Each structure stands twice: as C-alpha cells, then as structure tokens.
XYZ file of C-alpha atoms in Angstrom:
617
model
C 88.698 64.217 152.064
C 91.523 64.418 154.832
C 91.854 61.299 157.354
C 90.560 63.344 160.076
C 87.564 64.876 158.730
C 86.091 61.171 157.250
C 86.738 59.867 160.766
C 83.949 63.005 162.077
C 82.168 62.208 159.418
C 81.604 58.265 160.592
C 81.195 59.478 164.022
C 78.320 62.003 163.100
C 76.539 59.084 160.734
C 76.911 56.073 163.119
C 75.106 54.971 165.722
C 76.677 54.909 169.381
C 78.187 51.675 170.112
C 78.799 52.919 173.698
C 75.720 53.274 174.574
C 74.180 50.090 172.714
C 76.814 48.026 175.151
C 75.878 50.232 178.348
C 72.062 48.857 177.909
C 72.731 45.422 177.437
C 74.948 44.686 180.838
C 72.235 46.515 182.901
C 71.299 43.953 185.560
C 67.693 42.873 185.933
C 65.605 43.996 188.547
C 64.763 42.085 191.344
C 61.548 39.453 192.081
C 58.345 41.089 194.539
C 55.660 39.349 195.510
C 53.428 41.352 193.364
C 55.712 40.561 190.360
C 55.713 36.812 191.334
C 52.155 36.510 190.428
C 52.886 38.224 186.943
C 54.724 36.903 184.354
C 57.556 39.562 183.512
C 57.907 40.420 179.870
C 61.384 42.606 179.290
C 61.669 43.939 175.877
C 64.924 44.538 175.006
C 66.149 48.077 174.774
C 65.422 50.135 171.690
C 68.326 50.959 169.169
C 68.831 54.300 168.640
C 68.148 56.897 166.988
C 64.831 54.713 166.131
C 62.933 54.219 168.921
C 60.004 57.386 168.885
C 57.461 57.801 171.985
C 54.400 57.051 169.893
C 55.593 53.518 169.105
C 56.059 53.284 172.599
C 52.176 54.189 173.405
C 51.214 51.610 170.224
C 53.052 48.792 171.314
C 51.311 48.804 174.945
C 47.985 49.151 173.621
C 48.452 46.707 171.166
C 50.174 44.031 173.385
C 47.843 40.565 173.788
C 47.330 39.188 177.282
C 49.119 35.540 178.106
C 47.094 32.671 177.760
C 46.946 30.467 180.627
C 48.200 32.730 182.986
C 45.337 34.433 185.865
C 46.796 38.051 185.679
C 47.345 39.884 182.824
C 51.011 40.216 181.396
C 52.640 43.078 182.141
C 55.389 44.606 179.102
C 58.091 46.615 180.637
C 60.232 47.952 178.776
C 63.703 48.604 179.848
C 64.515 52.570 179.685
C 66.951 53.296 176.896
C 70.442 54.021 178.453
C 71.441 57.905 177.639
C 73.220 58.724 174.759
C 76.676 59.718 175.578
C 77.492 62.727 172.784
C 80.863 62.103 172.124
C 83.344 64.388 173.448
C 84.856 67.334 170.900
C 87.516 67.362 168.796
C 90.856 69.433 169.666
C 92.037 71.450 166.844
C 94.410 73.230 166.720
C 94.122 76.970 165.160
C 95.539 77.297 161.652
C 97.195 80.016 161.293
C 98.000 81.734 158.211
C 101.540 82.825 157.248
C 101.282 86.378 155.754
C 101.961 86.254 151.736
C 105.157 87.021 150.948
C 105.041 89.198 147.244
C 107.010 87.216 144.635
C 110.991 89.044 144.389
C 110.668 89.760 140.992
C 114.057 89.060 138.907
C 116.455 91.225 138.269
C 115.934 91.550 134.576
C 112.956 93.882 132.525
C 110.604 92.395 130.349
C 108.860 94.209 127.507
C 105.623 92.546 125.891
C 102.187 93.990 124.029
C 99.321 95.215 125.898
C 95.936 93.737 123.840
C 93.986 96.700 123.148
C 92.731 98.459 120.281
C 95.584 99.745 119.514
C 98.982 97.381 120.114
C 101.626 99.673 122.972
C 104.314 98.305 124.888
C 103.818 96.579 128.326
C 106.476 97.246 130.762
C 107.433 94.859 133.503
C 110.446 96.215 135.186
C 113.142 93.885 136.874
C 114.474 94.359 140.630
C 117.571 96.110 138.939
C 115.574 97.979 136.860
C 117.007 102.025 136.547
C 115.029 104.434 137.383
C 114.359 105.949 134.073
C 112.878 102.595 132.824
C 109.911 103.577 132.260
C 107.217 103.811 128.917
C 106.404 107.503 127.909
C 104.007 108.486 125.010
C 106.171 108.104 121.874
C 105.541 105.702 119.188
C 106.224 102.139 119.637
C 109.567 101.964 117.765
C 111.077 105.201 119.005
C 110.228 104.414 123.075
C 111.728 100.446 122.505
C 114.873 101.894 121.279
C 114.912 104.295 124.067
C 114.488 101.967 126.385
C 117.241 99.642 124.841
C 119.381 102.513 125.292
C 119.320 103.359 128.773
C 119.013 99.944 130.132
C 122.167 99.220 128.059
C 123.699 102.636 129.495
C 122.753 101.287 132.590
C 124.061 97.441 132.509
C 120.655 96.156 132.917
C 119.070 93.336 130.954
C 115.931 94.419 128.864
C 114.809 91.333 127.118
C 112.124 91.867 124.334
C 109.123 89.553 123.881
C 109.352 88.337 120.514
C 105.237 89.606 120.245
C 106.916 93.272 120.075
C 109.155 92.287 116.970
C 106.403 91.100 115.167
C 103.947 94.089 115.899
C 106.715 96.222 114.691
C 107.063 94.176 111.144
C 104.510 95.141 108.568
C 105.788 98.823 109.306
C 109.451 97.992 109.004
C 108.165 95.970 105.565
C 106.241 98.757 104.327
C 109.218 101.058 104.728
C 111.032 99.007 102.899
C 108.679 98.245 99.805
C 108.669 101.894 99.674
C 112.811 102.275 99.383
C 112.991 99.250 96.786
C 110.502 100.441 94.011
C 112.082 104.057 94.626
C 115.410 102.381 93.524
C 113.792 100.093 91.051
C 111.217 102.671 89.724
C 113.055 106.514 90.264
C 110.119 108.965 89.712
C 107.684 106.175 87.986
C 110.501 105.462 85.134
C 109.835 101.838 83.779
C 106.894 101.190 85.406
C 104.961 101.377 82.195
C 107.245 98.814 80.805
C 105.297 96.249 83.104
C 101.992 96.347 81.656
C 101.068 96.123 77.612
C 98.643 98.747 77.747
C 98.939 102.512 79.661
C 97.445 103.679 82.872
C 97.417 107.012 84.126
C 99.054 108.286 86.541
C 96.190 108.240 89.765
C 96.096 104.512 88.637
C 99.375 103.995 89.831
C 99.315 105.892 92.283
C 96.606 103.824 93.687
C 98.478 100.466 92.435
C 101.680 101.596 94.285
C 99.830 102.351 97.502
C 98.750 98.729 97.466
C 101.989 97.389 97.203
C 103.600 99.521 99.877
C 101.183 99.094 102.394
C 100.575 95.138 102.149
C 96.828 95.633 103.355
C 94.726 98.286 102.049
C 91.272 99.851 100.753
C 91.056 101.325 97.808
C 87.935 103.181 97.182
C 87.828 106.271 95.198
C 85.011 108.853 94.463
C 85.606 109.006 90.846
C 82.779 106.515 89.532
C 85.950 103.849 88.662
C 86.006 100.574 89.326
C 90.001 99.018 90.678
C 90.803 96.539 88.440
C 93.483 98.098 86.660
C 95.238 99.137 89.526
C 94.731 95.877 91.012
C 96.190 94.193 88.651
C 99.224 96.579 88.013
C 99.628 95.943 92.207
C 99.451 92.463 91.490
C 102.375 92.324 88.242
C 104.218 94.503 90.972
C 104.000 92.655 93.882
C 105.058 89.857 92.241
C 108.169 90.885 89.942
C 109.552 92.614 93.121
C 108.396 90.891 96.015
C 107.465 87.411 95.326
C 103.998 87.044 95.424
C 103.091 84.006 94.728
C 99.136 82.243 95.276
C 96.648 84.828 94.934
C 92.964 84.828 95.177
C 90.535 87.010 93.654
C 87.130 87.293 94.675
C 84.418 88.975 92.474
C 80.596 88.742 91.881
C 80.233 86.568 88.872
C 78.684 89.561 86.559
C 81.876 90.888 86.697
C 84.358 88.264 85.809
C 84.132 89.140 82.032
C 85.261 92.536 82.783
C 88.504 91.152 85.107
C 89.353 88.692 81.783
C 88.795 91.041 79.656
C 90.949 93.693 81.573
C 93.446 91.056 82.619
C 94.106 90.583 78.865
C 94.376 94.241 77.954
C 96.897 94.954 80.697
C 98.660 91.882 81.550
C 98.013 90.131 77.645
C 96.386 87.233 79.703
C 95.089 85.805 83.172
C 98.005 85.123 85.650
C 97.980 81.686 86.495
C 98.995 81.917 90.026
C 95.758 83.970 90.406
C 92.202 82.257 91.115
C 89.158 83.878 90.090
C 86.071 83.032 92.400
C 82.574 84.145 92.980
C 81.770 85.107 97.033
C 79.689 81.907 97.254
C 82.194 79.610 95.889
C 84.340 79.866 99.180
C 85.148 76.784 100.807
C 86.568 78.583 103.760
C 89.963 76.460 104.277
C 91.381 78.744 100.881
C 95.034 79.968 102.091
C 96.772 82.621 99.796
C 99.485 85.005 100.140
C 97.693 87.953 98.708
C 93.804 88.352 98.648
C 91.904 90.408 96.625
C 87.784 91.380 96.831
C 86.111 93.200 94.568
C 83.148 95.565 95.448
C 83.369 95.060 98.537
C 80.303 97.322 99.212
C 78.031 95.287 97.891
C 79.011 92.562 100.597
C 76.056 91.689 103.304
C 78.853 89.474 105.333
C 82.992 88.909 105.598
C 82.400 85.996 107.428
C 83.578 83.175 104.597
C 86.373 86.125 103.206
C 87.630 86.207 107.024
C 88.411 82.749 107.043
C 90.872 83.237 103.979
C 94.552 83.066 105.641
C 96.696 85.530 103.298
C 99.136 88.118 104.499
C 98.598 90.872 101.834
C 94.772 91.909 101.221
C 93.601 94.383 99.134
C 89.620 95.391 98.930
C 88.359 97.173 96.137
C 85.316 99.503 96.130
C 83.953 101.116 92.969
C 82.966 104.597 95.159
C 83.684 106.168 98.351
C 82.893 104.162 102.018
C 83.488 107.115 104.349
C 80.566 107.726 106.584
C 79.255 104.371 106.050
C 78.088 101.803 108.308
C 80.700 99.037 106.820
C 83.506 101.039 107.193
C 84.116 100.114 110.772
C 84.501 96.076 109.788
C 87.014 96.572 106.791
C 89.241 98.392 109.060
C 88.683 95.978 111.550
C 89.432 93.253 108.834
C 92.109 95.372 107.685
C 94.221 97.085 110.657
C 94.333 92.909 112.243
C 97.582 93.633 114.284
C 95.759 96.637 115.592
C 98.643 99.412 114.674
C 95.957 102.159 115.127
C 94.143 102.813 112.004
C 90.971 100.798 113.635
C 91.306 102.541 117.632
C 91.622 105.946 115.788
C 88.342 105.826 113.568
C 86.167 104.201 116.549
C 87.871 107.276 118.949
C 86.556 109.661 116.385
C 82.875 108.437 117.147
C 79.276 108.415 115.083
C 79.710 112.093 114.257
C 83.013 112.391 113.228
C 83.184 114.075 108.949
C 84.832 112.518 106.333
C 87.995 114.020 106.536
C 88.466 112.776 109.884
C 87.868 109.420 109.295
C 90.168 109.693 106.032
C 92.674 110.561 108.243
C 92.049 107.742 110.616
C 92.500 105.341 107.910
C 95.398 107.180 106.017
C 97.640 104.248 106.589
C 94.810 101.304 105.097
C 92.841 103.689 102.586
C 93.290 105.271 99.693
C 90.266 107.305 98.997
C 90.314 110.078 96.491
C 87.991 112.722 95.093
C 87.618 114.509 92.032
C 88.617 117.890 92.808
C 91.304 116.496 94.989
C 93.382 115.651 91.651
C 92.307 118.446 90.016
C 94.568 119.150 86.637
C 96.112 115.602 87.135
C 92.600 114.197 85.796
C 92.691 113.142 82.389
C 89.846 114.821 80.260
C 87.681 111.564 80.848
C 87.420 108.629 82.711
C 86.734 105.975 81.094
C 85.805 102.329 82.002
C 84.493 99.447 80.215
C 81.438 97.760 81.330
C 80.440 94.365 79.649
C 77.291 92.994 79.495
C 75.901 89.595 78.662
C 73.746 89.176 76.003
C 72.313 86.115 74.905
C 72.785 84.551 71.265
C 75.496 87.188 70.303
C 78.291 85.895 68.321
C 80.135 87.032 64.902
C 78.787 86.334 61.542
C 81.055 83.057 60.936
C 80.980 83.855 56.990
C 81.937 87.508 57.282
C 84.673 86.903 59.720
C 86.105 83.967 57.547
C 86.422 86.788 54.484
C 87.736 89.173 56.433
C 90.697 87.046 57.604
C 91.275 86.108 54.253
C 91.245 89.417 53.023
C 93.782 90.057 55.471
C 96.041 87.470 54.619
C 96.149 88.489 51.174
C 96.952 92.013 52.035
C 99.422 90.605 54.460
C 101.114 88.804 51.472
C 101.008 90.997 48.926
C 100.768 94.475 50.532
C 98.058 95.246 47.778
C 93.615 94.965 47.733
C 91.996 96.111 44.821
C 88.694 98.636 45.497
C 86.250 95.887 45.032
C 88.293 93.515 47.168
C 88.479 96.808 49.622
C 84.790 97.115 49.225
C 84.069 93.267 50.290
C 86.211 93.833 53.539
C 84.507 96.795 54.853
C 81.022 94.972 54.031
C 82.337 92.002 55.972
C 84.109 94.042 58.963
C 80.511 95.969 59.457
C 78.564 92.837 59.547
C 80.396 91.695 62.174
C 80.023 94.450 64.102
C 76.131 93.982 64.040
C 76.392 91.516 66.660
C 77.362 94.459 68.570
C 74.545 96.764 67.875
C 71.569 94.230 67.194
C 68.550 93.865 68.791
C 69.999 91.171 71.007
C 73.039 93.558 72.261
C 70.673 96.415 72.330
C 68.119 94.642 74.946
C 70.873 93.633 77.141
C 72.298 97.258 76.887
C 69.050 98.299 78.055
C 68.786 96.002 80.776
C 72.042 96.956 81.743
C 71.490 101.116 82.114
C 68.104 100.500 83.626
C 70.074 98.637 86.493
C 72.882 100.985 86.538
C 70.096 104.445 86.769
C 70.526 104.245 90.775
C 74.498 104.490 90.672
C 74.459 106.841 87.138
C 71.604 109.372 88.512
C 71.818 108.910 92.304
C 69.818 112.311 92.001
C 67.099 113.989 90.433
C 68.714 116.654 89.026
C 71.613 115.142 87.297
C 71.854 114.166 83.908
C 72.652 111.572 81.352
C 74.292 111.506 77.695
C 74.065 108.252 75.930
C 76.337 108.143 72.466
C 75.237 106.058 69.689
C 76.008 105.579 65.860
C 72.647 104.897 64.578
C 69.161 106.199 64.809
C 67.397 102.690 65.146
C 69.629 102.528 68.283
C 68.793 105.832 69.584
C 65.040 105.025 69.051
C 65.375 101.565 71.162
C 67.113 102.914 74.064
C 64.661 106.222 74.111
C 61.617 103.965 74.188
C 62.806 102.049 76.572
C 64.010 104.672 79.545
C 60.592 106.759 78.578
C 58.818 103.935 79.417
C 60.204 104.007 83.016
C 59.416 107.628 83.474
C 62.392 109.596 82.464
C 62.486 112.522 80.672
C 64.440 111.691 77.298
C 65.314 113.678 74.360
C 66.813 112.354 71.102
C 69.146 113.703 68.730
C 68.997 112.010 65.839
C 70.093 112.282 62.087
C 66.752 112.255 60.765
C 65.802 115.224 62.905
C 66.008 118.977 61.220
C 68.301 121.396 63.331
C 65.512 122.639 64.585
C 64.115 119.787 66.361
C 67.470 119.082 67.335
C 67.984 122.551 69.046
C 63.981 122.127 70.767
C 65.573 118.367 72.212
C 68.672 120.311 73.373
C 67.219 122.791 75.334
C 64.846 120.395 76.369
C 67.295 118.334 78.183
C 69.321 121.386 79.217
C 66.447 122.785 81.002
C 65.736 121.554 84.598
C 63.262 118.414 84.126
C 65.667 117.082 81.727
C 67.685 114.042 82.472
C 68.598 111.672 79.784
C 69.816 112.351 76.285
C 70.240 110.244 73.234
C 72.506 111.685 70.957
C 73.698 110.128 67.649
C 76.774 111.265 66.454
C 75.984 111.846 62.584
C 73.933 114.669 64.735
C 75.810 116.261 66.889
C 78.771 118.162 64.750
C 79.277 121.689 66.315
C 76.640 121.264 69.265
C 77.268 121.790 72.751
C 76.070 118.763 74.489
C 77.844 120.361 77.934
C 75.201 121.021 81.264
C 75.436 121.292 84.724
C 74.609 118.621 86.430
C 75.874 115.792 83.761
C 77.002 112.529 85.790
C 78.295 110.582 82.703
C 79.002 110.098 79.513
C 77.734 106.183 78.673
C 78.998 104.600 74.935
C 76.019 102.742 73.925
C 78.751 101.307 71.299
C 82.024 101.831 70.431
C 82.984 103.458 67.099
C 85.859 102.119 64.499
C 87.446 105.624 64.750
C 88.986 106.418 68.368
C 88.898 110.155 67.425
C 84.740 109.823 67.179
C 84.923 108.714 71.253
C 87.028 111.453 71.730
C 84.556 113.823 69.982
C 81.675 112.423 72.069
C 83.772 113.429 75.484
C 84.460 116.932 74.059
C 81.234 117.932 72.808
C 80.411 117.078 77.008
C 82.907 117.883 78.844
C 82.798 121.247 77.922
C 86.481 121.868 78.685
C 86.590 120.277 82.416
C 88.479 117.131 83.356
C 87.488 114.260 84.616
C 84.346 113.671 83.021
C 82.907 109.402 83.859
C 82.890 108.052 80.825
C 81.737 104.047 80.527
C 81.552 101.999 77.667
C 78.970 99.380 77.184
C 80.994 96.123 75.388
C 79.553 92.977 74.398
C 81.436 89.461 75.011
C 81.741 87.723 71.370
C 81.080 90.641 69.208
C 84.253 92.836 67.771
C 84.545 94.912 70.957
C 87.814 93.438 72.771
C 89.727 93.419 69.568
C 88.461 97.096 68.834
C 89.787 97.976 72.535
C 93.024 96.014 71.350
C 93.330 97.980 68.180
C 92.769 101.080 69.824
C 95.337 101.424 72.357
C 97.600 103.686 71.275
C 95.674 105.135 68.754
C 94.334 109.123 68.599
C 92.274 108.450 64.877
C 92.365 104.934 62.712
C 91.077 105.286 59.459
C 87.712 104.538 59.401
C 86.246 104.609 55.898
C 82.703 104.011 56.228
C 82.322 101.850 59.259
C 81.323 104.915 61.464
C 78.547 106.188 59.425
C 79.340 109.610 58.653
C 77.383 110.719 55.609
C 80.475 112.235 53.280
C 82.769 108.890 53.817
C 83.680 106.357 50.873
C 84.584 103.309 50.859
C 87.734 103.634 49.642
C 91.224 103.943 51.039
C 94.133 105.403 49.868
C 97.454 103.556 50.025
C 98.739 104.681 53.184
C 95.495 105.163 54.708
C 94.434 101.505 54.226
C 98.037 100.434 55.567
C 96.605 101.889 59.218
C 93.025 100.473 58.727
C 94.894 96.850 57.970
C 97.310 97.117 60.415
C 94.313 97.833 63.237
C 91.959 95.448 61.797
C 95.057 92.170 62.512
C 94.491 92.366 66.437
C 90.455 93.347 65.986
C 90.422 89.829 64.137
C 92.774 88.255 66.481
C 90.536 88.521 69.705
C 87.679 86.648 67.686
C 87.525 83.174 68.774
C-alpha cells in the first residue's frame, strides 16, 4: 500500500478531529430570568459518528428530576457541530505510455514446436532474409535449408540444442543400419553369433530391433519373440555396447526364456535381469528394456517408470486394430517423430494396413502370406509347462552316464550292455510322458484352446507316441465338449479311416493321432490351426513326419511343442539341433525296431545321447 492511499485510508476510518475541537470552544449561552430559576444541565456534545436520534429521545425521558431544587431540571443538550467532509484529493491523471513492441535482435532462432508430432519453430531475427522461412519438408532437409541461405545471406541462424536432439535417434538409426551392413554384408556371419540357427524372418525381426532402438514386434504367425529378442540383444551388445538390460516377463514364462536363452546364447547373459511385471520397484534404470507379451498387460504404468533408451515390446500375435495399440506407440514414438500423430490422424476407422503404415518406423508386424515361400515348412516353438513331482529316474540316469563313459573310453558296448542303455535312456524319458506330465499337458492345451481354436471351425492335431497318451488327452478335451477322434495303434484301418473322416468332416475339431498309426495317411484339412507335440520323439525325422503328414505341402504350418522342465526334453532339443534323423533304436516305438545298433549307427546315437545327459541336473 502506497503512502498516499494509507493516508485516505486513515482519513475515511477516523473520526473528525475538526469538528470534535469546533464543539468544545462554542461559548455558552447566556443567563434569562426564566433560566435563573432552573438549574441548567449542559451535556457535553456527542462524539461522532455515535450519537443516533433515538438515544437522544431515551435519554430525556429517562432523565431524573433534581432534588432540592422547586422546578424541574431541564437537560439541554448542546447541538452537535456539523461535520466538515474533508475536502478531495487532487490527482493527477495517469496516463499511459503506449507499449512499445520489443526490437527483436538481429539474429534467427530455431527451436521445437510441442505437438504430436516434433517440427521446427521459427523465430526470425530483425536481419532475418526474406526467404527465412519454414516450408513443408522434413525436419532435417528444411534445417539444412535454412542453414544455407542464412549463411548465403550473412545472417546468424543459431539452433536450439532441442532440434539436435529431436534429430538423433534418426541420425543413430541410420547409422546402426550402415555398421551391421559393413559388419554383416548380406547376413554373412551373423549365424556365427548364436550356437543354435534361426531363420531368416527371425532375423529379420532381430535386426529391425537393433536398427530402430525402440520398436514392436508383433507378428501374425502364432510365434512368440524370444529368439529374436535375444539375437537383438547378442547384437546390440557386440556392436553397440549395450550394457544393463531388463527383461520383463509373466512368471509362467521364464522357463521358456532360460530354456531358450541356453539354446541360443549357451546360457543367461548376466548383464540381463529377468523380472515378473509385479516385481517392479519403479526406480529400475536400464539401457535397453525388454517386455514380453505385452498384450496381456492391463497397465504400463510401473514399465513407464523404467528409464532406458532402447525398448523393445514383444507380442506373441498381431495388435493392429486394437484398443492398446494407441499407448505402445505412445510409449514408443516418446520424442514424438510421427509414428504416434500419424496413427491417431488416421482415426477409429482407419484398416490395418493403414495403421501398419503409421507405425512402419516402431513396428514390425508380419503375416503369413506376406512371407510366402520364405516360410519354413513349420513353425515351430517350444512351450514348457510345469508339472509337479517330475524329475529323472536318479538310478537310470546314473547307468546311463556310466554307460557313456565306458563307450567314451573304449569306443566299444557289447548288445547286452547296449540293451541296459536303451532300457535306462527310456525310463528316463517317462518322466516326460507320465501321468504327472500328462495332467499338466492337459491343463496346459485346455488353457491354450482360446488362442489354438479362436474359431469354431478350425482344427487341431495333437502328435503322440503312445496310445495310453492318446487315450488321456482324448478323455480329457471330450469331457469339455469337443469333438475328438483318435488314431491309435490298437485301432484296425478301418476305424482309423471312420476317425479320419470324422475329424475331416465339418463338426470335427481335435485329433489325436499316434504315430505308430499314422504311416501313409493324410492327416492334411482345411481349416487346421496347429500342429501341437504332446511329446517329443528320440528321432528328429519322426517330428518331421508329423509336420508332413499335415502340412500337406504348404509352408508355414504352427507347430508347438509341449516340454517338461526336469525330464530329458532340453537335452533332446540340445541333441537335436542340427540333426535331420538320429538313430533311434527302439526309443520311438515303432513296431519293426531292435534294440540293437550297428557300429556306426550307435556312434550317432552316443554321440547325441552326451549333451541329452549333459542338460540333466
């Protein structure tokens, strides 16, 4: 509060002093006879602003008469002196000087507008040349045009460092994409990273990764992305330094990532972490982040909180057209280069393509008939499953390693001794097969059935090596209203040709078929969705069989494989990797094999059964 406007202030809230000193000098009236006889009362004048009429009227008829005086007394009261109001303020007009606009200075500034999509803000100096100005090319190709003529034109441009930045991760991209050309000229040595193969839409998918720093990958092939994840991840870091990683993955599935891990990369990285959505803290910093089925997430919100530069989200099927699309490109395209402003410009109604076009530079999102011949015959992909109380017979697995060790040594196993090793090497692959395994397998389908048979109409093969298998799984899907039909070796080919059609005919839908039953049958359909191995034979040629018989001569069939932790499963994979046919004796169960090897052909069996035995514990 100014000087002036406090002192108007105390002059409006005060009483008048003027006026109180005007009353008291007032001289007293002068003596009559009449007021001789009276004795004169004065009241002294009333302060203002309190003195109100009806006080006035109160105090008269409330006044007591004199005692010992004859005549009443009278009260006069003296009249208040008038309030002088005290005499206005002179102020003098303000007047306003007009606003002058800032000069601005004499050099151009270029910064980042902050919409959806980063562009170049403008702000030209006094000296600025006429042709400074922003046209509609991309970001990189107007600032050096504008560098140009302002240089041209001996005028300062000075560029926020804001711009720089924006125009980074493209500049980085660019070059990823130059290095692993030089490193990698048309995919030579790339292979040479990993221990086991991948085919070539793998790496596709793995390289895309890489070279864009921040990217989607979800595929309509019925694949999960750990392989090329991890392949992106041994490439990232060879060539580019990655360093702390973080992988995030619903606990069911951590297994699979181990077991996968060890296949590709012969163990878990240690720079990577391994952690279940809810075991987020929310302060985790990494430089590359990776999330796994990402659309099964409700919420981002504790994966948002992760600070890491590169970020790759993996989805085991295709996002387009659905409603969580719009946050992982949001998540995704964070220095807003476009990819996020062009899918919300395309609007609710937009098709696929379009929005695959949107997201071209964040997704990778592929469909079957968009490889075509590039497709390998199958698909395959390993599925584990938990199953309580399964481990390997202790006693067979100690014979078979010493059986091994003797062959090892000498080079030579008698028939008997041969004998004892295949007896050994099939009881441990009961824990694979046995009533345990088999519930959780079942368990495992039935929870599956929504993503295997998202329709009606399509169908369902299930391989097996045994009848009592068959007969478990059957059971159990019939008793949840499928249709099933069995193929089994106890059947006569007639039944077997009555369950065919059966299941080839249009209320069909699942089919059990053991292999012992199936030589020279067609187990092709329309409508088949997948090919599911139940268990996994000694023989790699009998899988390869099973894919044939339903393919029927197309590629690309999904093929999964149902593998149980602790039994012989991961050291089969191991043993099979490489490998069109092992010798197989009579661990597969087909009726005309014996037991017995020749020389050379139990040289392969031995040489596969070292890393089978190997991945026991």
């Amino acid at each position: 509060m100014s000087k002036a406007v406090s002192e108007v202030v105390s002059e409006v809230v005060s009483e008048p002093k003027p006026a109180r000193k005007a009353a008291a000098k007032k001289p007293a009236p002068k003596k009559t006879k009449a007021a001789a006889a009276a004795k004169v009362v004065e009241a002294p004048a009333p302060v203002e602003p309190k003195a109100k009429p009806a006080r006035k009227a109160a105090a008269r008829s409330k006044a007591k008469p004199a005692e010992a005086v004859a005549a009443p007394a009278v009260v006069a009261t003296a009249k208040p002196a008038a309030r002088k109001k005290p005499a206005a303020r002179k102020t003098k007009p303000v007047v306003e000087a007009p606003l002058t606009p800032p000069v601005p200075p004499a050099y151009s500034v270029l910064t980042l507008d902050q919409g959806l999509q980063r562009g170049l803000l403008l702000q030209p100096g006094a000296d600025a040349p006429s042709g400074l100005v922003l046209d509609a090319q991309p970001m990189e190709q107007q600032l050096q045009r504008l560098l140009t003529l302002a240089a041209d034109a001996g005028h300062e441009l000075r560029v926020a460092d804001e711009v720089w930045l924006q125009l980074a991760p493209g500049r980085d991209a660019e070059a990823r994409v130059l290095r692993l050309e030089a490193a990698y000229p048309d995919g030579q040595g790339l292979a040479t990273l990993l221990q086991a193969p991948l085919h070539g839409f793998q790496w596709e998918a793995a390289l895309f990764a890489v070279c864009a720093g921040r990217a989607l990958l979800a595929d309509d092939l019925g694949l999960s992305q750990r392989a090329p994840a991890l392949a992106a991840w041994r490439l990232a870091a060879l060539q580019f330094g990655l360093g702390r990683g973080l992988l995030v993955a619903p606990a069911e599935r951590h297994a699979a990532w181990q077991a996968e891990a060890q296949r590709l990369l012969g163990g878990w990285p240690a720079e990577l972490r391994l952690l279940a959505p809810a075991e987020l803290r929310g302060d985790e910093a990494a430089d590359c982040l990776i999330v796994d089925a990402v659309q099964e997430l409700a919420e981002l919100g504790p994966l948002l909180a992760v600070q890491a530069p590169w970020l790759w989200l993996l989805a085991d099927r295709e996002l387009l057209g659905e409603p969580q699309l719009d946050a992982l490109a949001d998540w995704l395209d964070a220095q807003r280069r476009g990819p996020l402003a062009q899918l919300r410009a395309l609007g609710a109604d937009a098709s696929k393509r379009q929005q695959r076009e949107a997201l071209q530079m964040v997704m990778l999102s592929r469909r079957k008939r968009d490889l075509g011949q590039t497709l390998p015959l199958s698909l395959e992909q390993p599925l584990w499953v938990q199953a309580d109380g399964v481990q390997p017979d202790a006693e067979a697995l100690a014979q078979s390693r010493q059986l091994l060790q003797r062959w090892q040594r000498l080079g030579y196993l008698a028939h008997a001794e041969q004998l004892q090793l295949l007896r050994a090497v099939a009881r441990l692959r009961e824990a694979a097969v046995g009533q345990p395994a088999c519930a959780a397998k079942l368990q495992a389908i039935v929870a599956l059935l929504p993503q295997i048979m998202p329709a009606l109409t399509q169908k369902l093969v299930i391989a097996v090596q045994q009848d009592a298998t068959a007969a478990m799984l059957a059971q159990g899907l019939a008793e949840l209203g499928l249709a099933v039909a069995s193929l089994r070796r106890d059947q006569t080919p007639a039944q077997r040709a009555a369950e065919l059609a059966q299941w080839q005919g249009e209320q069909g839908q699942v089919l059990l078929a053991v292999d012992a039953a199936c030589p020279g049958l067609d187990l092709s359909a329309a409508g088949v969705a997948l090919l599911l191995h139940a268990d996994l034979p000694w023989n790699p040629a009998q899988r390869a069989q099973r894919v044939a018989r339903v393919a029927g001569g197309s590629r690309g069939l999904l093929s999964w494989q149902l593998l149980v932790p602790g039994s012989l499963d991961a050291g089969l994979l191991a043993a099979h990797e490489g490998q069109a046919a092992l010798p197989a004796a009579q661990l597969d169960f087909e009726p005309t094999a014996q037991p017995f090897l020749e020389a050379a052909a139990l040289q392969r069996f031995m040489a596969a059964l070292q890393p089978a035995l190997a991945a026991q514990a």
